PDB file of C-alpha atoms in Angstrom:
ATOM      1  CA  MET A1005     -98.552 165.523  11.372  1.00 68.00           C
ATOM      2  CA  ILE A1006     -98.372 162.999  14.415  1.00 71.00           C
ATOM      3  CA  TRP A1007     -99.686 165.948  16.798  1.00 66.00           C
ATOM      4  CA  VAL A1008    -102.734 166.010  14.694  1.00 76.00           C
ATOM      5  CA  ILE A1009    -103.175 162.422  14.859  1.00 80.00           C
ATOM      6  CA  LEU A1010    -102.665 162.283  18.321  1.00 74.00           C
ATOM      7  CA  ALA A1011    -105.181 165.125  19.013  1.00 74.00           C
ATOM      8  CA  LEU A1012    -107.834 163.627  16.987  1.00 79.00           C
ATOM      9  CA  LEU A1013    -107.423 160.437  18.883  1.00 81.00           C
ATOM     10  CA  GLY A1014    -108.082 162.285  22.324  1.00 81.00           C
ATOM     11  CA  VAL A1015    -104.561 162.177  23.674  1.00 77.00           C
ATOM     12  CA  PRO A1016    -103.809 165.389  25.286  1.00 81.00           C
ATOM     13  CA  LEU A1017    -100.776 167.182  23.894  1.00 77.00           C
ATOM     14  CA  TRP A1018     -99.476 168.067  27.379  1.00 81.00           C
ATOM     15  CA  LEU A1019     -99.119 164.311  27.800  1.00 81.00           C
ATOM     16  CA  CYS A1020     -96.904 164.028  24.530  1.00 77.00           C
ATOM     17  CA  ALA A1021     -94.741 166.791  25.642  1.00 82.00           C
ATOM     18  CA  LEU A1022     -94.263 165.307  29.080  1.00 85.00           C
ATOM     19  CA  GLY A1023     -93.230 162.064  27.246  1.00 81.00           C
ATOM     20  CA  ILE A1024     -90.798 163.831  24.964  1.00 80.00           C
ATOM     21  CA  LEU A1025     -89.316 165.743  27.948  1.00 84.00           C
ATOM     22  CA  MET A1026     -88.696 162.457  29.759  1.00 82.00           C
ATOM     23  CA  VAL A1027     -86.819 161.073  26.895  1.00 76.00           C
ATOM     24  CA  VAL A1028     -84.614 164.175  26.638  1.00 78.00           C
ATOM     25  CA  VAL A1029     -83.914 164.442  30.455  1.00 81.00           C
ATOM     26  CA  ASN A1030     -82.981 160.679  30.691  1.00 73.00           C
ATOM     27  CA  ASN A1031     -80.647 161.080  27.715  1.00 69.00           C
ATOM     28  CA  ARG A1032     -78.955 164.196  29.411  1.00 73.00           C
ATOM     29  CA  LYS A1033     -78.408 161.877  32.435  1.00 72.00           C
ATOM     30  CA  LEU A1034     -76.390 159.462  30.497  1.00 67.00           C
ATOM     31  CA  ARG A1035     -73.846 162.075  29.561  1.00 70.00           C
ATOM     32  CA  THR A1036     -73.079 163.237  33.175  1.00 73.00           C
ATOM     33  CA  ARG A1037     -72.799 159.781  34.982  1.00 75.00           C
ATOM     34  CA  HIS A1038     -69.196 158.717  36.084  1.00 76.00           C
ATOM     35  CA  GLY A1039     -67.325 156.713  33.513  1.00 81.00           C
ATOM     36  CA  ASP A1040     -69.547 157.762  30.445  1.00 86.00           C
ATOM     37  CA  ILE A1041     -67.851 157.235  27.125  1.00 89.00           C
ATOM     38  CA  PRO A1042     -69.601 158.722  23.913  1.00 89.00           C
ATOM     39  CA  VAL A1043     -69.182 156.107  21.226  1.00 90.00           C
ATOM     40  CA  ARG A1044     -70.234 154.785  17.864  1.00 90.00           C
ATOM     41  CA  VAL A1045     -71.153 151.086  17.860  1.00 90.00           C
ATOM     42  CA  LYS A1046     -71.211 148.557  15.148  1.00 88.00           C
ATOM     43  CA  ARG A1047     -73.245 145.830  16.188  1.00 81.00           C
ATOM     44  CA  PRO A1048     -72.778 142.155  15.056  1.00 79.00           C
ATOM     45  CA  GLY A1049     -74.384 141.579  11.825  1.00 82.00           C
ATOM     46  CA  LYS A1050     -74.935 145.407  11.161  1.00 82.00           C
ATOM     47  CA  ASP A1051     -73.178 147.694   8.746  1.00 85.00           C
ATOM     48  CA  ARG A1052     -73.847 150.973  10.226  1.00 87.00           C
ATOM     49  CA  TRP A1053     -72.388 152.878  13.036  1.00 88.00           C
ATOM     50  CA  THR A1054     -74.834 153.969  15.715  1.00 87.00           C
ATOM     51  CA  ARG A1055     -74.046 156.876  18.147  1.00 86.00           C
ATOM     52  CA  GLY A1056     -74.630 156.355  21.801  1.00 87.00           C
ATOM     53  CA  HIS A1057     -73.124 156.404  25.224  1.00 87.00           C
ATOM     54  CA  ALA A1058     -71.358 153.667  26.984  1.00 90.00           C
ATOM     55  CA  ILE A1059     -70.098 152.512  30.378  1.00 90.00           C
ATOM     56  CA  TRP A1060     -68.170 149.717  31.829  1.00 91.00           C
ATOM     57  CA  VAL A1061     -69.183 147.759  34.783  1.00 90.00           C
ATOM     58  CA  SER A1062     -66.525 145.300  35.643  1.00 88.00           C
ATOM     59  CA  ASP A1063     -66.129 143.119  32.311  1.00 90.00           C
ATOM     60  CA  VAL A1064     -69.654 144.178  31.077  1.00 93.00           C
ATOM     61  CA  PHE A1065     -69.905 146.703  28.359  1.00 92.00           C
ATOM     62  CA  GLY A1066     -73.319 148.436  28.536  1.00 90.00           C
ATOM     63  CA  TRP A1067     -74.122 150.832  25.699  1.00 88.00           C
ATOM     64  CA  ARG A1068     -77.280 152.835  24.885  1.00 83.00           C
ATOM     65  CA  GLY A1069     -78.148 154.618  21.680  1.00 81.00           C
ATOM     66  CA  SER A1070     -78.857 158.368  21.199  1.00 71.00           C
ATOM     67  CA  PRO A1071     -80.990 160.269  21.197  1.00 64.00           C
ATOM     68  CA  ALA A1072     -84.166 158.333  21.887  1.00 62.00           C
ATOM     69  CA  ALA A1073     -82.534 155.253  23.451  1.00 59.00           C
ATOM     70  CA  TRP A1074     -84.357 152.506  21.382  1.00 69.00           C
ATOM     71  CA  ASN A1075     -81.128 150.624  21.393  1.00 74.00           C
ATOM     72  CA  GLU A1076     -79.636 149.227  24.563  1.00 81.00           C
ATOM     73  CA  TYR A1077     -77.011 146.489  24.686  1.00 83.00           C
ATOM     74  CA  LEU A1078     -75.190 144.741  27.472  1.00 89.00           C
ATOM     75  CA  ALA A1079     -72.017 142.350  26.574  1.00 89.00           C
ATOM     76  CA  GLN A1080     -69.872 140.452  28.571  1.00 93.00           C
ATOM     77  CA  VAL A1081     -66.391 140.837  27.123  1.00 93.00           C
ATOM     78  CA  VAL A1082     -63.387 138.579  27.390  1.00 93.00           C
ATOM     79  CA  GLY A1083     -60.776 140.761  25.361  1.00 91.00           C
ATOM     80  CA  VAL A1084     -60.439 144.064  23.794  1.00 91.00           C
ATOM     81  CA  THR A1085     -58.041 145.114  21.097  1.00 89.00           C
ATOM     82  CA  LEU A1086     -57.478 148.548  19.875  1.00 89.00           C
ATOM     83  CA  ARG A1087     -56.748 149.174  16.142  1.00 86.00           C
ATOM     84  CA  ASP A1088     -56.394 152.075  13.795  1.00 83.00           C
ATOM     85  CA  PRO A1089     -59.250 152.739  11.122  1.00 85.00           C
ATOM     86  CA  ASP A1090     -59.046 152.095   7.633  1.00 85.00           C
ATOM     87  CA  PRO A1091     -59.732 154.905   5.199  1.00 85.00           C
ATOM     88  CA  HIS A1092     -63.528 153.826   4.633  1.00 85.00           C
ATOM     89  CA  GLU A1093     -63.933 154.098   8.437  1.00 84.00           C
ATOM     90  CA  ARG A1094     -62.262 157.297   8.683  1.00 83.00           C
ATOM     91  CA  LYS A1095     -64.658 158.781   6.279  1.00 82.00           C
ATOM     92  CA  LYS A1096     -67.774 157.443   8.065  1.00 85.00           C
ATOM     93  CA  LEU A1097     -66.376 158.229  11.638  1.00 85.00           C
ATOM     94  CA  HIS A1098     -64.978 161.650  10.755  1.00 80.00           C
ATOM     95  CA  PRO A1099     -67.051 163.607  13.486  1.00 78.00           C
ATOM     96  CA  LEU A1100     -65.001 161.856  16.027  1.00 82.00           C
ATOM     97  CA  GLY A1101     -61.974 164.006  15.145  1.00 78.00           C
ATOM     98  CA  ASP A1102     -58.388 163.107  14.216  1.00 83.00           C
ATOM     99  CA  GLY A1103     -56.844 160.310  16.262  1.00 82.00           C
ATOM    100  CA  PHE A1104     -60.064 158.423  17.239  1.00 87.00           C
ATOM    101  CA  ALA A1105     -59.763 154.832  18.193  1.00 86.00           C
ATOM    102  CA  ILE A1106     -61.730 151.693  17.248  1.00 91.00           C
ATOM    103  CA  ALA A1107     -61.790 148.769  19.814  1.00 91.00           C
ATOM    104  CA  THR A1108     -63.037 145.284  18.966  1.00 91.00           C
ATOM    105  CA  LEU A1109     -64.526 143.695  21.912  1.00 92.00           C
ATOM    106  CA  LEU A1110     -64.547 139.915  22.103  1.00 92.00           C
ATOM    107  CA  MET A1111     -67.240 138.183  23.640  1.00 91.00           C
ATOM    108  CA  PRO A1112     -67.258 134.657  25.186  1.00 93.00           C
ATOM    109  CA  ASP A1113     -69.500 133.195  22.350  1.00 91.00           C
ATOM    110  CA  GLY A1114     -66.844 134.346  19.666  1.00 88.00           C
ATOM    111  CA  ASP A1115     -68.967 137.386  18.392  1.00 88.00           C
ATOM    112  CA  THR A1116     -67.167 140.832  18.136  1.00 89.00           C
ATOM    113  CA  LEU A1117     -68.544 144.426  18.781  1.00 90.00           C
ATOM    114  CA  GLU A1118     -66.713 147.186  17.403  1.00 92.00           C
ATOM    115  CA  VAL A1119     -66.491 150.550  19.238  1.00 93.00           C
ATOM    116  CA  ALA A1120     -65.213 153.735  18.206  1.00 92.00           C
ATOM    117  CA  THR A1121     -64.560 156.912  20.211  1.00 90.00           C
ATOM    118  CA  GLY A1122     -62.677 160.209  20.250  1.00 87.00           C
ATOM    119  CA  PRO A1123     -59.001 160.399  21.205  1.00 86.00           C
ATOM    120  CA  GLU A1124     -59.818 161.938  24.562  1.00 87.00           C
ATOM    121  CA  HIS A1125     -61.739 158.527  25.539  1.00 85.00           C
ATOM    122  CA  ARG A1126     -59.286 156.140  23.965  1.00 83.00           C
ATOM    123  CA  GLY A1127     -57.900 154.774  27.500  1.00 83.00           C
ATOM    124  CA  ALA A1128     -61.698 154.583  28.763  1.00 87.00           C
ATOM    125  CA  LEU A1129     -62.568 152.366  25.717  1.00 85.00           C
ATOM    126  CA  LEU A1130     -60.173 149.555  27.125  1.00 86.00           C
ATOM    127  CA  GLY A1131     -62.131 149.456  30.385  1.00 84.00           C
ATOM    128  CA  PRO A1132     -60.785 146.695  32.647  1.00 86.00           C
ATOM    129  CA  PHE A1133     -58.494 145.322  29.917  1.00 83.00           C
ATOM    130  CA  ASP A1134     -56.455 148.410  29.824  1.00 75.00           C
ATOM    131  CA  ALA A1135     -53.145 146.959  31.466  1.00 56.00           C
ATOM    132  CA  VAL A1136     -53.389 143.940  28.993  1.00 53.00           C
ATOM    133  CA  ASN A1137     -53.459 146.253  25.822  1.00 50.00           C
ATOM    134  CA  GLU A1138     -50.811 148.865  26.830  1.00 48.00           C
ATOM    135  CA  PRO A1139     -47.993 149.322  24.356  1.00 49.00           C
ATOM    136  CA  ALA A1140     -44.642 148.142  25.417  1.00 42.00           C
TER     137      ALA A1140
END
């Protein structure tokens, strides 16, 4: 339907296809960068988990939503704690597989950001705080 509306407005369809192709190519670049972590993020004040890709740059956690990248988030983090998911979270995050991790990221203003990832990226989720949270 949107294609018909754009064609009636005089927008060339090749231009629309080029725009879609750019979004897809940029999204694929996220998956190949060094330090990429596929995540599910629950932002402050939200109830839903949003999928995306994240990266740590020093103590800043950068996250970009998939597939269209409408959501981007940068947060300075002062602490990270790992926890096991409760049964309700296990049900919502079951595509991550067994043994997935949930990290609570603490920001300087006191807000928290919850981030979940599969077991293969559990260590990367801690970022620069991994030495602090190693089990004894």
